[in-house]
XYZ file of C-alpha atoms in Angstrom:
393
model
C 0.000 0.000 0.000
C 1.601 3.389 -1.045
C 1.097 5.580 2.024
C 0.895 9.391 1.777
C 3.073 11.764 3.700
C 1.455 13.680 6.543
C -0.282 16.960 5.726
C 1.319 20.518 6.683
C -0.791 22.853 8.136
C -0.971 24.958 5.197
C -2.176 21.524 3.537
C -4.791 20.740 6.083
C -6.187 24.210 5.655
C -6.587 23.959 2.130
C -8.297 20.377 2.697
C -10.854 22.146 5.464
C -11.463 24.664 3.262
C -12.665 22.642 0.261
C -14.365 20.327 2.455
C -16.497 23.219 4.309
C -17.449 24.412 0.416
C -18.794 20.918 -0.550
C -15.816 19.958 -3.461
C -15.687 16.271 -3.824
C -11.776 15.393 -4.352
C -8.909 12.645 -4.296
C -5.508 13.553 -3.390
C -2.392 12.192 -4.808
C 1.335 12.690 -4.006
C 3.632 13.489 -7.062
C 7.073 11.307 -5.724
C 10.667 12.404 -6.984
C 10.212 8.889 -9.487
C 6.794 9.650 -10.546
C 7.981 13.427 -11.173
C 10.778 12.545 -12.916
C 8.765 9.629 -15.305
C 5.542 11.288 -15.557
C 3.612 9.039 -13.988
C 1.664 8.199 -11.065
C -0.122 5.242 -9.624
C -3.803 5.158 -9.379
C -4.718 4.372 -5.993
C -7.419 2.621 -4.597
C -9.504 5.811 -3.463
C -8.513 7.582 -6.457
C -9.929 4.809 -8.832
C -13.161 4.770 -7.051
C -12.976 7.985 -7.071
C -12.752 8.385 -10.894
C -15.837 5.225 -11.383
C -18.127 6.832 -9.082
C -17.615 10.490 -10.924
C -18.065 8.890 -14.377
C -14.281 9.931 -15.131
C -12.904 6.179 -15.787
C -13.252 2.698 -14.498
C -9.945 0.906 -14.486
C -11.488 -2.186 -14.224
C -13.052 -2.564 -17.487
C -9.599 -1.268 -18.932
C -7.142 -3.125 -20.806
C -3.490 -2.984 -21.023
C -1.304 -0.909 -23.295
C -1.446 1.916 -25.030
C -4.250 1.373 -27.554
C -6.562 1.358 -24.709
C -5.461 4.658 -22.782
C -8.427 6.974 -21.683
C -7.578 10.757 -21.885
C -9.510 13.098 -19.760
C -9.828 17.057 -20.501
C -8.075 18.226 -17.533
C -7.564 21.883 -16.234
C -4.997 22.187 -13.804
C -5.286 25.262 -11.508
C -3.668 28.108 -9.766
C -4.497 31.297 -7.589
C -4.643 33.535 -10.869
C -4.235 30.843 -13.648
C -5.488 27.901 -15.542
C -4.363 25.462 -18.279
C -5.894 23.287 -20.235
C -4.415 20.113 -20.776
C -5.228 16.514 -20.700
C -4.810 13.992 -18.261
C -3.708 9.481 -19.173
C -5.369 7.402 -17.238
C -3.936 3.973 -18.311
C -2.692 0.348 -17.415
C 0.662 -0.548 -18.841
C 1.848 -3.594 -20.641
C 4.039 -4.336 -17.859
C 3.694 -6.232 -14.235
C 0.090 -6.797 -13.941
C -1.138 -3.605 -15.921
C -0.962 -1.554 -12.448
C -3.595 1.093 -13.113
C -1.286 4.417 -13.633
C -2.371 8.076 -14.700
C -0.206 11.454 -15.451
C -1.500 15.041 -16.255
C -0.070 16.584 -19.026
C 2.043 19.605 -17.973
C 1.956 19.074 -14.064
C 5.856 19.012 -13.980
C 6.464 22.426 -14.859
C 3.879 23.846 -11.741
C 5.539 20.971 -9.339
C 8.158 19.620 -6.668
C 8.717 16.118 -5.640
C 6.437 15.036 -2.608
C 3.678 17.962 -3.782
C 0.014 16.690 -2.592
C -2.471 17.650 -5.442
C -6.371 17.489 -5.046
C -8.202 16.045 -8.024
C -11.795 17.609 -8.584
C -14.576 15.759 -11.165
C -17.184 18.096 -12.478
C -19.127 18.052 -15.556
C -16.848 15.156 -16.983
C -13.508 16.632 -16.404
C -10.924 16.964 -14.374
C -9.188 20.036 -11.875
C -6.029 19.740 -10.352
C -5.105 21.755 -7.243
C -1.801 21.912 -5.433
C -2.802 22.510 -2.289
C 1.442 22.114 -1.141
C 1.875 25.796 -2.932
C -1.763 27.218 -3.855
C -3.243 29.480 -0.800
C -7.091 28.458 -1.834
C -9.246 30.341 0.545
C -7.052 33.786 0.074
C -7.510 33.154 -3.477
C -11.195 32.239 -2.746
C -12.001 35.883 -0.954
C -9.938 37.647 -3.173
C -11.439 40.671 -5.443
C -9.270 39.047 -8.192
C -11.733 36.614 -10.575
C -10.166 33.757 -11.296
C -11.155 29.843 -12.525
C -10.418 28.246 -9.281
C -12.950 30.683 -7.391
C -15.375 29.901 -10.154
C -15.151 26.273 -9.820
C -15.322 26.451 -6.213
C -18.307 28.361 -6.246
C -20.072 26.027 -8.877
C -19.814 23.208 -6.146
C -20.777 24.804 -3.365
C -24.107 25.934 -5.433
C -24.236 22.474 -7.039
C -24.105 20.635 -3.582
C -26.803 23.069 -1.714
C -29.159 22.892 -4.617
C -31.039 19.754 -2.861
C -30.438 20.232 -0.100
C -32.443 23.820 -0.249
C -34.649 21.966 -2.054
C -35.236 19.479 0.269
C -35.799 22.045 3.456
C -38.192 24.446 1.404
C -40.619 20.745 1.272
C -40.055 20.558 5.347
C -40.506 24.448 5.567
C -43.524 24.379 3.233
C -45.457 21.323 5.465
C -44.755 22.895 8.993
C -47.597 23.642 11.178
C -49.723 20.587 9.725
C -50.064 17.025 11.172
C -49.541 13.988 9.200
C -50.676 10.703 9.997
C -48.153 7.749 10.225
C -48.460 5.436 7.598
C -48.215 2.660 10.572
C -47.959 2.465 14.628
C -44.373 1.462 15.129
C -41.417 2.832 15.373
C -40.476 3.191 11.777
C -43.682 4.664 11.288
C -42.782 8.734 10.641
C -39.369 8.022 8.594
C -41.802 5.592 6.589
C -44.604 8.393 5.691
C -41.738 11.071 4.919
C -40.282 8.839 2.569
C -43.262 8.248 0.989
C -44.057 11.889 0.940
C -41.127 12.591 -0.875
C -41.320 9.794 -3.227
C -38.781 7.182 -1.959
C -39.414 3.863 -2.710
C -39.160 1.136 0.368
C -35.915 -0.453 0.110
C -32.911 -1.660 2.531
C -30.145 0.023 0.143
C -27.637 1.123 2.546
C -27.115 4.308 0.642
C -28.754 7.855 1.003
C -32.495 7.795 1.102
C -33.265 11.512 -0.932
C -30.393 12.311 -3.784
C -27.496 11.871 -2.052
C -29.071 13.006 1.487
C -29.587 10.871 4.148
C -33.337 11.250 6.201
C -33.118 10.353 9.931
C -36.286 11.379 12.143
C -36.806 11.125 15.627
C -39.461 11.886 18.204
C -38.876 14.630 20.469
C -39.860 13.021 23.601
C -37.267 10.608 22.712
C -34.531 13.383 21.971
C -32.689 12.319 25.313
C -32.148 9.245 23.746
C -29.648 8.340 20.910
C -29.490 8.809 16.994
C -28.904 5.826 14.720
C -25.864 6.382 12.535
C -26.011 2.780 10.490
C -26.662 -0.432 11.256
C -23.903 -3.189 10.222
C -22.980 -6.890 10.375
C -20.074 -7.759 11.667
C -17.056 -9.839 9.904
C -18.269 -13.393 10.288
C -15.274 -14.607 8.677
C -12.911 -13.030 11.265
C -15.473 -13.930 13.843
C -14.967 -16.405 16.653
C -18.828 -17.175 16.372
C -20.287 -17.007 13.105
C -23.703 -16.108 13.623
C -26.274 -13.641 15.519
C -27.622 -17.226 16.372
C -24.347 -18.576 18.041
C -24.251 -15.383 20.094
C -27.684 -16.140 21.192
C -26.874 -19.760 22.209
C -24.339 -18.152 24.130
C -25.327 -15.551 25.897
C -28.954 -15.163 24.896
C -32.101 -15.571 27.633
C -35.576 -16.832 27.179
C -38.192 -14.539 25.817
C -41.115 -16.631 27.475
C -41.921 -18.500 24.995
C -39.667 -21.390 25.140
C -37.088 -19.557 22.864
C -33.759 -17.509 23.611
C -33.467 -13.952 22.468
C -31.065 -10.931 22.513
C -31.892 -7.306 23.098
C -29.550 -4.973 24.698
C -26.694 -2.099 24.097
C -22.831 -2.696 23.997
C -20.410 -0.187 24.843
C -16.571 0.495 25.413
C -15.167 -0.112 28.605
C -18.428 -1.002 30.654
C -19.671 -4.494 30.106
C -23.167 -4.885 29.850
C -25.246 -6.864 32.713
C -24.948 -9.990 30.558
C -20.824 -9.241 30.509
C -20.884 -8.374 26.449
C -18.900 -5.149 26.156
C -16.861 -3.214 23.450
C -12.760 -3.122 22.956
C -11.078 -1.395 20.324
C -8.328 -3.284 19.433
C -5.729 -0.588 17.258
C -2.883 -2.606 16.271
C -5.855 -4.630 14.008
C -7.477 -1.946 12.921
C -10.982 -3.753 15.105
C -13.759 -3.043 16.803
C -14.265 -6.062 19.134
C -17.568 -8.083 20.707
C -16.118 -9.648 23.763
C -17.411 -11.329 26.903
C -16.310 -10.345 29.934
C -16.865 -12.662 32.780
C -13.851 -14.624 34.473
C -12.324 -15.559 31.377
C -12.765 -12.507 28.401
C -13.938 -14.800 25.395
C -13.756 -13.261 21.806
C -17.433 -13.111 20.111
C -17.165 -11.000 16.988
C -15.459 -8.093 15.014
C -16.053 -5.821 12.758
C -13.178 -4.280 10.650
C -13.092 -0.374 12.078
C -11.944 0.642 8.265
C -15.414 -0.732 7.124
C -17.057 1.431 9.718
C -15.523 4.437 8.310
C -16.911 3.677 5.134
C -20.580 3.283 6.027
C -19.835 6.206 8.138
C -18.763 8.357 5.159
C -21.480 6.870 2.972
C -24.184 6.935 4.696
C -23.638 10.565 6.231
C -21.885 12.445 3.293
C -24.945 14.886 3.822
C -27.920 14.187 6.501
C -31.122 15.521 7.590
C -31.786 14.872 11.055
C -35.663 15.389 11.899
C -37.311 15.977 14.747
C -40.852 15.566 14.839
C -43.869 16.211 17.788
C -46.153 13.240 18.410
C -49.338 12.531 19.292
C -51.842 9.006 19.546
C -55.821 9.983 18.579
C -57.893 6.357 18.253
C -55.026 4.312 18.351
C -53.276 5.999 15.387
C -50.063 8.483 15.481
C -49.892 11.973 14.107
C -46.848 14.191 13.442
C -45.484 17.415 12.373
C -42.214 19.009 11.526
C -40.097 20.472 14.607
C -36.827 21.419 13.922
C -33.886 19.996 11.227
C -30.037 19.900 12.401
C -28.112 19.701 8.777
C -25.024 17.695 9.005
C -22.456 17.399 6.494
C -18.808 15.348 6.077
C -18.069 13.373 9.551
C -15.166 12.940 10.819
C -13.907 9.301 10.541
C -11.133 9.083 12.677
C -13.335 10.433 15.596
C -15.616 7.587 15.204
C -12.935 5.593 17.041
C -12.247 8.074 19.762
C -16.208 8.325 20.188
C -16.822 4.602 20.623
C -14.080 4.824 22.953
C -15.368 7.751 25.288
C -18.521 5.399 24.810
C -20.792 8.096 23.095
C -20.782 5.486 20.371
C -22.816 2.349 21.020
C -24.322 -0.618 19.775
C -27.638 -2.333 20.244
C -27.905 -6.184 19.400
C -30.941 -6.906 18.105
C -30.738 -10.533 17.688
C -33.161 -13.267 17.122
C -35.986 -11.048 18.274
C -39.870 -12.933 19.024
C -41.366 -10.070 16.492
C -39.417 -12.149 13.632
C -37.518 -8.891 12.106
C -33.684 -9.759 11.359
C -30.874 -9.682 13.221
C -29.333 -5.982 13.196
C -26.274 -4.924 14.865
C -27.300 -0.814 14.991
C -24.374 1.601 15.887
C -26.114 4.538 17.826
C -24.732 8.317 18.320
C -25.463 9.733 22.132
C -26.677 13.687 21.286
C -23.263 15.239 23.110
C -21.528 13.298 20.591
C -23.256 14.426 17.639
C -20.941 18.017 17.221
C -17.748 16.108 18.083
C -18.192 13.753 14.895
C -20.059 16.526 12.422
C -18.467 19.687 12.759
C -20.518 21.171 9.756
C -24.210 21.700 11.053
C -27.031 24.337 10.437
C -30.133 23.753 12.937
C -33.680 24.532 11.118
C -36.520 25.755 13.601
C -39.767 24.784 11.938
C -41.752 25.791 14.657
């Protein structure tokens, strides 16, 4: 794995500042070889990258030459841009590592430069964010390509989004009946509102914008982040079913269930508790009675990524409540926008404990097993720094 240098603080100011104005990007380090060659290596997040911006997909590539893909690239400066083009390509050699160079980037670069790549409208914008001061070139009277593109993201990326609060804004004040009496109820009847389709896709529920409502006598409680499985294969048991076996209890009817929260450093009252283990990069189910028995992991990398995913951009909605004849009616409180969690605080959270996980396993009702990783409220600004709160009121 080719590992990055760490940032300078001129470096992670640039980052913050294209982050806080909504511009997707990769970043790639231009080495003293690569500089000197013209060529870089395609990493991982930069090839996804790419296929998920409709820029390339290196795995439906073939080797050599006659299959390179050139990209209109423009590669930008405080005052200046040029056009050029940019190779993304798998060589006859080795195992046709995916590789890519932009066309002209040695004469605006040093060895060990970081460069952010942008994707909009089918090409490409490169940024070095080692030399380029963005956000004085950003507030500057001066006009320039690089304020222009900025700009076009930030509108780009807050077009549904103010789309999406002028529907809550334009249905507050009026009650809604819940499409059903349970606890999915209100999430169900906004998404069919809004014309989402029931599905368990584990991506964002309204263009890109994930939809997460809660009931305001419940705001004490916690916010569900994602739910996920964890690694069977690097399991010690294999199955919600095992765990049950286990450490499961009766449900009354003759059958063993389990329903309860996991956390860091405070074992639960049936002894199932939470351990980050960092040298393995895990998040660890253990038991923790006179001998600490190993139940089941989840990779913490995988985390980050439904993390990421799932909370690019959220809507977190809090509704009043109230029963009439058996049947639940709600309207539109308030909205807290998110925007870009932090990953690497995900760990520290779970850690503090302000991250848990209920265990939902094997339940009488006969829904699936779910493993749902839960956000206490104090949390909630210490993972997503970027948040507007809507009063609908």
């Amino acid at each position: 794995m080719i590992h990055m240098r760490p940032f300078t603080r001129f470096e992670e100011r640039n980052i913050t500042f294209l982050v806080n104005h909504s511009v997707d990007f990769t970043l790639v380090q231009l080495t003293a070889t690569g500089l000197k060659k013209s060529i870089m290596d395609a990493t991982s997040p930069m090839r996804t990258f790419f296929a998920e911006k409709g820029i390339h997909n290196y795995e439906e590539q073939l080797q050599g030459p006659a299959h390179k893909h050139l990209t209109k690239t423009f590669i930008l400066n405080a005052a200046e841009s040029k056009e050029t083009t940019t190779s993304l390509y798998r060589p006859m050699t080795k195992k046709g590592d995916p590789r890519l160079w932009v066309s002209g980037l040695r004469d605006c670069s040093c060895a060990d430069d970081i460069h952010a790549i942008c994707a909009l409208n089918g090409n490409l914008y490169v940024i070095n964010i080692t030399t380029c001061d963005i956000e004085t070139a950003f507030n500057s009277d001066v006009s320039s390509h690089l304020k222009d593109l900025i700009q076009e993201f930030y509108l780009s990326s807050h077009h549904v989004s103010d789309e999406l609060l002028r529907f809550f804004q334009n249905n507050a004040n009026q009650w809604f009946e819940s499409e059903v009496t349970a606890d999915t109820g209100i999430g169900r009847t906004i998404e069919t509102m809004l014309g989402i389709s029931q599905n368990s896709a584990k991506t964002p529920d309204y263009k890109g914008i994930e939809l997460k409502s809660h009931r305001e006598k419940r705001s004490s409680k916690k916010n569900v982040l994602f739910t996920q499985t964890p690694n069977w294969e690097l399991s010690q048991l294999k199955s919600g079913r095992e765990i049950v076996n286990l450490y499961g209890y009766n449900c009354g009817d003759g059958r063993k269930t389990y329903q309860n929260t996991v956390q860091c450093n405070q074992p639960n009252s049936q002894g199932l508790g939470l351990n980050l283990e960092l040298v393995k990069e895990w998040l660890e189910l253990k038991h923790f009675g006179h001998k600490v028995e190993d139940v089941a992991v989840w990779v913490l990398r995988r985390l980050h990524d439904r993390l990421t995913e799932k909370h690019h951009e959220t809507f977190w909605i809090t509704v009043d409540n109230e029963m009439h004849d058996g049947k639940e009616y709600f309207r539109y409180r308030s909205i807290e926008h998110t925007k870009n969690p932090i990953a690497p605080q995900f760990d520290i959270l779970l850690d503090q404990g302000l991250i848990t996980v209920d265990l939902l396993l094997c339940r009488p009702s006969g829904h699936g097993d779910t493993y749902s990783f839960k956000i206490k409220k104090k949390g909630m600004p210490l993972l997503f720094p970027e948040s507007m709160v809507y009063d609908l009121k």
